[in-house]
mmCIF file with all atom_site columns, C-alpha atoms and ligand atoms in Angstrom:
data_model
loop_
_atom_site.group_PDB
_atom_site.id
_atom_site.type_symbol
_atom_site.label_atom_id
_atom_site.label_alt_id
_atom_site.label_comp_id
_atom_site.label_asym_id
_atom_site.label_entity_id
_atom_site.label_seq_id
_atom_site.pdbx_PDB_ins_code
_atom_site.Cartn_x
_atom_site.Cartn_y
_atom_site.Cartn_z
_atom_site.occupancy
_atom_site.B_iso_or_equiv
_atom_site.pdbx_formal_charge
_atom_site.auth_seq_id
_atom_site.auth_comp_id
_atom_site.auth_asym_id
_atom_site.auth_atom_id
_atom_site.pdbx_PDB_model_num
ATOM   1   C  CA  . UNK A 1 1   ? 64.650  134.847 106.718 1.00 72.00 ? 2   UNK A CA  1
ATOM   2   C  CA  . UNK A 1 2   ? 66.631  132.373 108.221 1.00 85.00 ? 3   UNK A CA  1
ATOM   3   C  CA  . UNK A 1 3   ? 70.503  132.312 107.789 1.00 91.00 ? 4   UNK A CA  1
ATOM   4   C  CA  . UNK A 1 4   ? 71.462  129.817 104.828 1.00 94.00 ? 5   UNK A CA  1
ATOM   5   C  CA  . UNK A 1 5   ? 73.454  126.705 106.531 1.00 95.00 ? 6   UNK A CA  1
ATOM   6   C  CA  . UNK A 1 6   ? 77.359  127.554 106.690 1.00 95.00 ? 7   UNK A CA  1
ATOM   7   C  CA  . UNK A 1 7   ? 79.621  124.368 105.640 1.00 95.00 ? 8   UNK A CA  1
ATOM   8   C  CA  . UNK A 1 8   ? 81.705  122.707 108.732 1.00 95.00 ? 9   UNK A CA  1
ATOM   9   C  CA  . UNK A 1 9   ? 85.023  124.152 109.348 1.00 94.00 ? 10  UNK A CA  1
ATOM   10  C  CA  . UNK A 1 10  ? 86.980  122.041 111.623 1.00 94.00 ? 11  UNK A CA  1
ATOM   11  C  CA  . UNK A 1 11  ? 87.535  119.506 108.533 1.00 97.00 ? 12  UNK A CA  1
ATOM   12  C  CA  . UNK A 1 12  ? 90.661  117.461 108.255 1.00 98.00 ? 13  UNK A CA  1
ATOM   13  C  CA  . UNK A 1 13  ? 93.345  119.218 105.269 1.00 98.00 ? 14  UNK A CA  1
ATOM   14  C  CA  . UNK A 1 14  ? 94.299  116.968 102.424 1.00 98.00 ? 15  UNK A CA  1
ATOM   15  C  CA  . UNK A 1 15  ? 98.203  116.574 104.831 1.00 98.00 ? 16  UNK A CA  1
ATOM   16  C  CA  . UNK A 1 16  ? 96.223  116.177 108.043 1.00 98.00 ? 17  UNK A CA  1
ATOM   17  C  CA  . UNK A 1 17  ? 93.736  112.964 106.179 1.00 98.00 ? 18  UNK A CA  1
ATOM   18  C  CA  . UNK A 1 18  ? 96.525  111.232 104.333 1.00 98.00 ? 19  UNK A CA  1
ATOM   19  C  CA  . UNK A 1 19  ? 99.094  111.455 107.619 1.00 98.00 ? 20  UNK A CA  1
ATOM   20  C  CA  . UNK A 1 20  ? 95.939  109.975 109.885 1.00 98.00 ? 21  UNK A CA  1
ATOM   21  C  CA  . UNK A 1 21  ? 95.605  106.940 107.121 1.00 98.00 ? 22  UNK A CA  1
ATOM   22  C  CA  . UNK A 1 22  ? 99.381  106.859 107.524 1.00 99.00 ? 23  UNK A CA  1
ATOM   23  C  CA  . UNK A 1 23  ? 98.809  106.554 111.323 1.00 98.00 ? 24  UNK A CA  1
ATOM   24  C  CA  . UNK A 1 24  ? 95.781  104.542 111.319 1.00 98.00 ? 25  UNK A CA  1
ATOM   25  C  CA  . UNK A 1 25  ? 97.237  101.841 109.161 1.00 98.00 ? 26  UNK A CA  1
ATOM   26  C  CA  . UNK A 1 26  ? 100.079 101.777 111.730 1.00 98.00 ? 27  UNK A CA  1
ATOM   27  C  CA  . UNK A 1 27  ? 97.324  100.783 113.698 1.00 98.00 ? 28  UNK A CA  1
ATOM   28  C  CA  . UNK A 1 28  ? 97.935  97.351  111.629 1.00 98.00 ? 29  UNK A CA  1
ATOM   29  C  CA  . UNK A 1 29  ? 101.412 97.064  113.045 1.00 98.00 ? 30  UNK A CA  1
ATOM   30  C  CA  . UNK A 1 30  ? 102.347 94.075  115.114 1.00 97.00 ? 31  UNK A CA  1
ATOM   31  C  CA  . UNK A 1 31  ? 106.202 95.620  115.791 1.00 98.00 ? 32  UNK A CA  1
ATOM   32  C  CA  . UNK A 1 32  ? 106.036 95.904  120.130 1.00 98.00 ? 33  UNK A CA  1
ATOM   33  C  CA  . UNK A 1 33  ? 108.470 98.588  119.204 1.00 98.00 ? 34  UNK A CA  1
ATOM   34  C  CA  . UNK A 1 34  ? 107.985 100.667 116.295 1.00 98.00 ? 35  UNK A CA  1
ATOM   35  C  CA  . UNK A 1 35  ? 104.879 100.773 114.193 1.00 98.00 ? 36  UNK A CA  1
ATOM   36  C  CA  . UNK A 1 36  ? 105.507 102.554 110.610 1.00 98.00 ? 37  UNK A CA  1
ATOM   37  C  CA  . UNK A 1 37  ? 102.114 103.880 108.477 1.00 98.00 ? 38  UNK A CA  1
ATOM   38  C  CA  . UNK A 1 38  ? 102.285 105.024 104.529 1.00 99.00 ? 39  UNK A CA  1
ATOM   39  C  CA  . UNK A 1 39  ? 100.071 106.618 102.619 1.00 99.00 ? 40  UNK A CA  1
ATOM   40  C  CA  . UNK A 1 40  ? 100.319 107.486 98.686  1.00 98.00 ? 41  UNK A CA  1
ATOM   41  C  CA  . UNK A 1 41  ? 98.694  110.300 97.460  1.00 98.00 ? 42  UNK A CA  1
ATOM   42  C  CA  . UNK A 1 42  ? 98.014  110.810 93.453  1.00 98.00 ? 43  UNK A CA  1
ATOM   43  C  CA  . UNK A 1 43  ? 98.049  114.490 92.412  1.00 97.00 ? 44  UNK A CA  1
ATOM   44  C  CA  . UNK A 1 44  ? 94.642  114.045 92.024  1.00 97.00 ? 45  UNK A CA  1
ATOM   45  C  CA  . UNK A 1 45  ? 94.592  113.860 95.842  1.00 98.00 ? 46  UNK A CA  1
ATOM   46  C  CA  . UNK A 1 46  ? 92.868  110.221 95.602  1.00 98.00 ? 47  UNK A CA  1
ATOM   47  C  CA  . UNK A 1 47  ? 94.668  107.434 98.092  1.00 98.00 ? 48  UNK A CA  1
ATOM   48  C  CA  . UNK A 1 48  ? 96.642  104.870 95.765  1.00 98.00 ? 49  UNK A CA  1
ATOM   49  C  CA  . UNK A 1 49  ? 98.559  102.611 97.913  1.00 98.00 ? 50  UNK A CA  1
ATOM   50  C  CA  . UNK A 1 50  ? 98.596  102.165 101.544 1.00 98.00 ? 51  UNK A CA  1
ATOM   51  C  CA  . UNK A 1 51  ? 101.051 100.159 103.833 1.00 98.00 ? 52  UNK A CA  1
ATOM   52  C  CA  . UNK A 1 52  ? 102.120 99.157  107.348 1.00 98.00 ? 53  UNK A CA  1
ATOM   53  C  CA  . UNK A 1 53  ? 105.541 97.501  108.604 1.00 98.00 ? 54  UNK A CA  1
ATOM   54  C  CA  . UNK A 1 54  ? 104.659 93.496  108.908 1.00 98.00 ? 55  UNK A CA  1
ATOM   55  C  CA  . UNK A 1 55  ? 106.297 90.156  108.372 1.00 98.00 ? 56  UNK A CA  1
ATOM   56  C  CA  . UNK A 1 56  ? 105.979 88.844  104.000 1.00 98.00 ? 57  UNK A CA  1
ATOM   57  C  CA  . UNK A 1 57  ? 102.661 87.504  103.612 1.00 97.00 ? 58  UNK A CA  1
ATOM   58  C  CA  . UNK A 1 58  ? 102.917 83.712  104.271 1.00 97.00 ? 59  UNK A CA  1
ATOM   59  C  CA  . UNK A 1 59  ? 105.734 83.960  106.927 1.00 97.00 ? 60  UNK A CA  1
ATOM   60  C  CA  . UNK A 1 60  ? 104.091 83.426  110.735 1.00 93.00 ? 61  UNK A CA  1
ATOM   61  C  CA  . UNK A 1 61  ? 104.328 86.107  113.264 1.00 88.00 ? 62  UNK A CA  1
ATOM   62  C  CA  . UNK A 1 62  ? 104.971 83.495  115.410 1.00 90.00 ? 63  UNK A CA  1
ATOM   63  C  CA  . UNK A 1 63  ? 107.513 81.779  113.619 1.00 95.00 ? 64  UNK A CA  1
ATOM   64  C  CA  . UNK A 1 64  ? 109.451 85.221  113.011 1.00 98.00 ? 65  UNK A CA  1
ATOM   65  C  CA  . UNK A 1 65  ? 111.303 87.259  115.891 1.00 97.00 ? 66  UNK A CA  1
ATOM   66  C  CA  . UNK A 1 66  ? 110.318 91.022  117.061 1.00 97.00 ? 67  UNK A CA  1
ATOM   67  C  CA  . UNK A 1 67  ? 113.307 91.168  119.319 1.00 98.00 ? 68  UNK A CA  1
ATOM   68  C  CA  . UNK A 1 68  ? 115.347 94.031  118.365 1.00 98.00 ? 69  UNK A CA  1
ATOM   69  C  CA  . UNK A 1 69  ? 118.818 92.795  119.871 1.00 98.00 ? 70  UNK A CA  1
ATOM   70  C  CA  . UNK A 1 70  ? 120.927 89.761  118.912 1.00 98.00 ? 71  UNK A CA  1
ATOM   71  C  CA  . UNK A 1 71  ? 122.408 88.014  116.121 1.00 98.00 ? 72  UNK A CA  1
ATOM   72  C  CA  . UNK A 1 72  ? 120.910 89.397  112.667 1.00 98.00 ? 73  UNK A CA  1
ATOM   73  C  CA  . UNK A 1 73  ? 118.757 86.696  112.095 1.00 98.00 ? 74  UNK A CA  1
ATOM   74  C  CA  . UNK A 1 74  ? 117.636 86.215  115.560 1.00 98.00 ? 75  UNK A CA  1
ATOM   75  C  CA  . UNK A 1 75  ? 116.385 89.724  115.240 1.00 98.00 ? 76  UNK A CA  1
ATOM   76  C  CA  . UNK A 1 76  ? 113.286 91.323  113.304 1.00 98.00 ? 77  UNK A CA  1
ATOM   77  C  CA  . UNK A 1 77  ? 115.049 93.736  110.960 1.00 98.00 ? 78  UNK A CA  1
ATOM   78  C  CA  . UNK A 1 78  ? 115.874 90.550  108.100 1.00 98.00 ? 79  UNK A CA  1
ATOM   79  C  CA  . UNK A 1 79  ? 112.559 89.926  108.122 1.00 98.00 ? 80  UNK A CA  1
ATOM   80  C  CA  . UNK A 1 80  ? 109.637 93.353  108.246 1.00 98.00 ? 81  UNK A CA  1
ATOM   81  C  CA  . UNK A 1 81  ? 108.592 94.666  105.234 1.00 98.00 ? 82  UNK A CA  1
ATOM   82  C  CA  . UNK A 1 82  ? 109.039 97.917  105.535 1.00 99.00 ? 83  UNK A CA  1
ATOM   83  C  CA  . UNK A 1 83  ? 105.650 100.488 105.210 1.00 99.00 ? 84  UNK A CA  1
ATOM   84  C  CA  . UNK A 1 84  ? 106.335 102.595 102.536 1.00 98.00 ? 85  UNK A CA  1
ATOM   85  C  CA  . UNK A 1 85  ? 107.822 98.840  100.482 1.00 98.00 ? 86  UNK A CA  1
ATOM   86  C  CA  . UNK A 1 86  ? 104.647 97.744  101.097 1.00 98.00 ? 87  UNK A CA  1
ATOM   87  C  CA  . UNK A 1 87  ? 102.692 101.194 100.298 1.00 98.00 ? 88  UNK A CA  1
ATOM   88  C  CA  . UNK A 1 88  ? 104.030 101.247 97.051  1.00 98.00 ? 89  UNK A CA  1
ATOM   89  C  CA  . UNK A 1 89  ? 103.573 97.375  96.358  1.00 98.00 ? 90  UNK A CA  1
ATOM   90  C  CA  . UNK A 1 90  ? 100.215 97.834  97.761  1.00 97.00 ? 91  UNK A CA  1
ATOM   91  C  CA  . UNK A 1 91  ? 99.348  100.555 94.856  1.00 97.00 ? 92  UNK A CA  1
ATOM   92  C  CA  . UNK A 1 92  ? 97.342  100.231 92.656  1.00 89.00 ? 93  UNK A CA  1
ATOM   93  C  CA  . UNK A 1 93  ? 100.121 100.865 89.785  1.00 90.00 ? 94  UNK A CA  1
ATOM   94  C  CA  . UNK A 1 94  ? 103.523 100.873 89.003  1.00 85.00 ? 95  UNK A CA  1
ATOM   95  C  CA  . UNK A 1 95  ? 103.883 104.087 88.171  1.00 87.00 ? 96  UNK A CA  1
ATOM   96  C  CA  . UNK A 1 96  ? 103.364 106.641 90.792  1.00 97.00 ? 97  UNK A CA  1
ATOM   97  C  CA  . UNK A 1 97  ? 104.891 110.171 89.310  1.00 97.00 ? 98  UNK A CA  1
ATOM   98  C  CA  . UNK A 1 98  ? 104.467 112.863 90.912  1.00 97.00 ? 99  UNK A CA  1
ATOM   99  C  CA  . UNK A 1 99  ? 102.572 111.297 93.883  1.00 98.00 ? 100 UNK A CA  1
ATOM   100 C  CA  . UNK A 1 100 ? 103.609 112.016 97.496  1.00 98.00 ? 101 UNK A CA  1
ATOM   101 C  CA  . UNK A 1 101 ? 103.825 109.627 100.624 1.00 99.00 ? 102 UNK A CA  1
ATOM   102 C  CA  . UNK A 1 102 ? 103.017 110.456 104.110 1.00 99.00 ? 103 UNK A CA  1
ATOM   103 C  CA  . UNK A 1 103 ? 104.909 108.617 106.767 1.00 98.00 ? 104 UNK A CA  1
ATOM   104 C  CA  . UNK A 1 104 ? 104.824 108.029 110.137 1.00 98.00 ? 105 UNK A CA  1
ATOM   105 C  CA  . UNK A 1 105 ? 108.857 107.773 110.354 1.00 98.00 ? 106 UNK A CA  1
ATOM   106 C  CA  . UNK A 1 106 ? 111.339 109.072 107.610 1.00 98.00 ? 107 UNK A CA  1
ATOM   107 C  CA  . UNK A 1 107 ? 112.491 106.522 105.453 1.00 99.00 ? 108 UNK A CA  1
ATOM   108 C  CA  . UNK A 1 108 ? 115.604 104.641 106.147 1.00 98.00 ? 109 UNK A CA  1
ATOM   109 C  CA  . UNK A 1 109 ? 117.820 103.914 103.044 1.00 98.00 ? 110 UNK A CA  1
ATOM   110 C  CA  . UNK A 1 110 ? 116.043 100.965 101.585 1.00 98.00 ? 111 UNK A CA  1
ATOM   111 C  CA  . UNK A 1 111 ? 112.764 102.813 101.340 1.00 98.00 ? 112 UNK A CA  1
ATOM   112 C  CA  . UNK A 1 112 ? 113.715 105.718 100.220 1.00 98.00 ? 113 UNK A CA  1
ATOM   113 C  CA  . UNK A 1 113 ? 115.019 103.782 97.140  1.00 98.00 ? 114 UNK A CA  1
ATOM   114 C  CA  . UNK A 1 114 ? 112.230 102.097 96.263  1.00 98.00 ? 115 UNK A CA  1
ATOM   115 C  CA  . UNK A 1 115 ? 110.141 105.968 97.012  1.00 98.00 ? 116 UNK A CA  1
ATOM   116 C  CA  . UNK A 1 116 ? 112.879 107.091 94.162  1.00 98.00 ? 117 UNK A CA  1
ATOM   117 C  CA  . UNK A 1 117 ? 112.160 104.184 91.556  1.00 96.00 ? 118 UNK A CA  1
ATOM   118 C  CA  . UNK A 1 118 ? 108.211 104.759 91.722  1.00 97.00 ? 119 UNK A CA  1
ATOM   119 C  CA  . UNK A 1 119 ? 108.203 108.168 90.902  1.00 97.00 ? 120 UNK A CA  1
ATOM   120 C  CA  . UNK A 1 120 ? 107.233 109.241 94.133  1.00 98.00 ? 121 UNK A CA  1
ATOM   121 C  CA  . UNK A 1 121 ? 107.567 113.224 94.565  1.00 98.00 ? 122 UNK A CA  1
ATOM   122 C  CA  . UNK A 1 122 ? 107.458 114.345 97.708  1.00 98.00 ? 123 UNK A CA  1
ATOM   123 C  CA  . UNK A 1 123 ? 107.946 112.554 101.550 1.00 99.00 ? 124 UNK A CA  1
ATOM   124 C  CA  . UNK A 1 124 ? 105.524 114.076 103.999 1.00 99.00 ? 125 UNK A CA  1
ATOM   125 C  CA  . UNK A 1 125 ? 106.652 112.431 107.268 1.00 98.00 ? 126 UNK A CA  1
ATOM   126 C  CA  . UNK A 1 126 ? 105.982 112.980 111.212 1.00 98.00 ? 127 UNK A CA  1
ATOM   127 C  CA  . UNK A 1 127 ? 108.705 111.757 113.227 1.00 98.00 ? 128 UNK A CA  1
ATOM   128 C  CA  . UNK A 1 128 ? 112.879 111.772 112.235 1.00 98.00 ? 129 UNK A CA  1
ATOM   129 C  CA  . UNK A 1 129 ? 113.668 109.740 115.526 1.00 98.00 ? 130 UNK A CA  1
ATOM   130 C  CA  . UNK A 1 130 ? 116.697 107.674 113.921 1.00 98.00 ? 131 UNK A CA  1
ATOM   131 C  CA  . UNK A 1 131 ? 118.146 111.274 111.630 1.00 98.00 ? 132 UNK A CA  1
ATOM   132 C  CA  . UNK A 1 132 ? 121.905 110.256 112.820 1.00 98.00 ? 133 UNK A CA  1
ATOM   133 C  CA  . UNK A 1 133 ? 121.620 107.133 111.218 1.00 98.00 ? 134 UNK A CA  1
ATOM   134 C  CA  . UNK A 1 134 ? 123.616 106.616 108.392 1.00 98.00 ? 135 UNK A CA  1
ATOM   135 C  CA  . UNK A 1 135 ? 120.417 104.979 107.056 1.00 98.00 ? 136 UNK A CA  1
ATOM   136 C  CA  . UNK A 1 136 ? 118.859 107.907 107.449 1.00 99.00 ? 137 UNK A CA  1
ATOM   137 C  CA  . UNK A 1 137 ? 121.739 110.187 106.308 1.00 98.00 ? 138 UNK A CA  1
ATOM   138 C  CA  . UNK A 1 138 ? 122.252 107.980 103.557 1.00 99.00 ? 139 UNK A CA  1
ATOM   139 C  CA  . UNK A 1 139 ? 118.492 108.163 102.690 1.00 99.00 ? 140 UNK A CA  1
ATOM   140 C  CA  . UNK A 1 140 ? 118.358 111.863 102.654 1.00 99.00 ? 141 UNK A CA  1
ATOM   141 C  CA  . UNK A 1 141 ? 122.161 112.180 100.488 1.00 98.00 ? 142 UNK A CA  1
ATOM   142 C  CA  . UNK A 1 142 ? 119.634 109.947 97.719  1.00 99.00 ? 143 UNK A CA  1
ATOM   143 C  CA  . UNK A 1 143 ? 116.240 111.666 97.814  1.00 99.00 ? 144 UNK A CA  1
ATOM   144 C  CA  . UNK A 1 144 ? 118.307 115.448 97.856  1.00 98.00 ? 145 UNK A CA  1
ATOM   145 C  CA  . UNK A 1 145 ? 120.205 114.023 94.358  1.00 98.00 ? 146 UNK A CA  1
ATOM   146 C  CA  . UNK A 1 146 ? 117.289 112.743 93.062  1.00 98.00 ? 147 UNK A CA  1
ATOM   147 C  CA  . UNK A 1 147 ? 115.361 115.868 93.504  1.00 98.00 ? 148 UNK A CA  1
ATOM   148 C  CA  . UNK A 1 148 ? 112.791 114.410 95.867  1.00 98.00 ? 149 UNK A CA  1
ATOM   149 C  CA  . UNK A 1 149 ? 111.301 117.322 98.723  1.00 98.00 ? 150 UNK A CA  1
ATOM   150 C  CA  . UNK A 1 150 ? 110.509 116.056 101.734 1.00 99.00 ? 151 UNK A CA  1
ATOM   151 C  CA  . UNK A 1 151 ? 108.760 117.932 104.624 1.00 98.00 ? 152 UNK A CA  1
ATOM   152 C  CA  . UNK A 1 152 ? 108.009 117.429 108.566 1.00 98.00 ? 153 UNK A CA  1
ATOM   153 C  CA  . UNK A 1 153 ? 104.387 117.176 108.917 1.00 98.00 ? 154 UNK A CA  1
ATOM   154 C  CA  . UNK A 1 154 ? 103.627 119.971 111.417 1.00 98.00 ? 155 UNK A CA  1
ATOM   155 C  CA  . UNK A 1 155 ? 100.212 119.057 112.900 1.00 96.00 ? 156 UNK A CA  1
ATOM   156 C  CA  . UNK A 1 156 ? 97.701  121.966 113.700 1.00 96.00 ? 157 UNK A CA  1
ATOM   157 C  CA  . UNK A 1 157 ? 95.846  119.983 116.496 1.00 96.00 ? 158 UNK A CA  1
ATOM   158 C  CA  . UNK A 1 158 ? 97.074  117.383 118.597 1.00 96.00 ? 159 UNK A CA  1
ATOM   159 C  CA  . UNK A 1 159 ? 94.663  114.375 117.665 1.00 97.00 ? 160 UNK A CA  1
ATOM   160 C  CA  . UNK A 1 160 ? 91.957  113.327 115.777 1.00 97.00 ? 161 UNK A CA  1
ATOM   161 C  CA  . UNK A 1 161 ? 89.230  111.008 117.630 1.00 95.00 ? 162 UNK A CA  1
ATOM   162 C  CA  . UNK A 1 162 ? 87.594  108.265 115.944 1.00 96.00 ? 163 UNK A CA  1
ATOM   163 C  CA  . UNK A 1 163 ? 84.343  106.565 117.745 1.00 94.00 ? 164 UNK A CA  1
ATOM   164 C  CA  . UNK A 1 164 ? 82.402  103.689 116.722 1.00 95.00 ? 165 UNK A CA  1
ATOM   165 C  CA  . UNK A 1 165 ? 79.628  104.523 118.832 1.00 94.00 ? 166 UNK A CA  1
ATOM   166 C  CA  . UNK A 1 166 ? 76.450  104.891 116.611 1.00 82.00 ? 167 UNK A CA  1
ATOM   167 C  CA  . UNK A 1 167 ? 75.029  108.187 118.354 1.00 75.00 ? 168 UNK A CA  1
HETATM 168 O  O1  . LIG B 2 .   ? 111.846 103.351 106.527 1.00 64.59 ? 225 LIG B O1  1
HETATM 169 C  C1  . LIG B 2 .   ? 111.386 102.432 107.928 1.00 64.59 ? 225 LIG B C1  1
HETATM 170 C  C2  . LIG B 2 .   ? 112.639 102.294 108.574 1.00 64.59 ? 225 LIG B C2  1
HETATM 171 C  C3  . LIG B 2 .   ? 111.667 101.436 109.616 1.00 64.59 ? 225 LIG B C3  1
HETATM 172 N  N1  . LIG B 2 .   ? 110.229 100.317 109.444 1.00 64.59 ? 225 LIG B N1  1
HETATM 173 C  C4  . LIG B 2 .   ? 110.125 99.657  110.611 1.00 64.59 ? 225 LIG B C4  1
HETATM 174 C  C5  . LIG B 2 .   ? 110.886 98.594  110.626 1.00 64.59 ? 225 LIG B C5  1
HETATM 175 C  C6  . LIG B 2 .   ? 110.800 97.861  111.709 1.00 64.59 ? 225 LIG B C6  1
HETATM 176 O  O2  . LIG B 2 .   ? 109.829 97.430  112.005 1.00 64.59 ? 225 LIG B O2  1
HETATM 177 C  C7  . LIG B 2 .   ? 110.307 99.494  112.313 1.00 64.59 ? 225 LIG B C7  1
HETATM 178 C  C8  . LIG B 2 .   ? 111.880 100.096 112.927 1.00 64.59 ? 225 LIG B C8  1
HETATM 179 O  O3  . LIG B 2 .   ? 111.943 99.376  114.495 1.00 64.59 ? 225 LIG B O3  1
HETATM 180 P  P1  . LIG B 2 .   ? 113.050 99.670  115.547 1.00 64.59 ? 225 LIG B P1  1
HETATM 181 O  O4  . LIG B 2 .   ? 112.290 99.120  116.451 1.00 64.59 ? 225 LIG B O4  1
HETATM 182 O  O5  . LIG B 2 .   ? 112.663 101.104 116.053 1.00 64.59 ? 225 LIG B O5  1
HETATM 183 O  O6  . LIG B 2 .   ? 114.237 99.559  115.245 1.00 64.59 ? 225 LIG B O6  1
HETATM 184 O  O7  . LIG B 2 .   ? 109.820 99.805  111.522 1.00 64.59 ? 225 LIG B O7  1
HETATM 185 C  C9  . LIG B 2 .   ? 109.731 101.174 108.577 1.00 64.59 ? 225 LIG B C9  1
HETATM 186 O  O8  . LIG B 2 .   ? 108.616 100.775 108.426 1.00 64.59 ? 225 LIG B O8  1
HETATM 187 N  N2  . LIG B 2 .   ? 110.217 102.152 107.450 1.00 64.59 ? 225 LIG B N2  1
HETATM 188 ZN ZN1 . LIG B 2 .   ? 112.711 101.122 105.233 1.00 64.59 ? 226 LIG B ZN1 1
#
């Protein structure tokens, strides 16, 4: 008798899958300093929205600045749409009740307002590199008040490799 073929065991967990989609989406970003991606999953573990940070539709990447410093209007900050905002706006529904959002970077206060208002109930993040900023402090204050939970994604593997080779 031949042994039955066993299922593959090295498959991605849901958390790994959605975080990987967020990180892949971030690869679309043209921000030279920080590329952020976001992936929204619903209660059935279906992806309902993805996004990354970039300038608004119709606003040429060649016209607007990517600078971080200098007078406000000469920097990227007044112009760039954040990944979480884009993911919510790209979502298939405006009602994201009970959904989770996977993000490469802890959301700022403005994204947090969008996340709360959309009905998203959990944030799973990778980096919290701006944890000491007022924006992130304000974000956490609002999330705590609104009962939106957040947890850091703790990788169980160092990387996921994708290959475009056919064989
Ligand atoms: O909630 C957030 C916060 C920031 N971003 C984007 C906006 C910018 O493109 C970069 C941050 O640039 P720094 O050079 O690190 O200041 O990240 C976002 O998408 N979501
Ligand atoms: Zn933001």
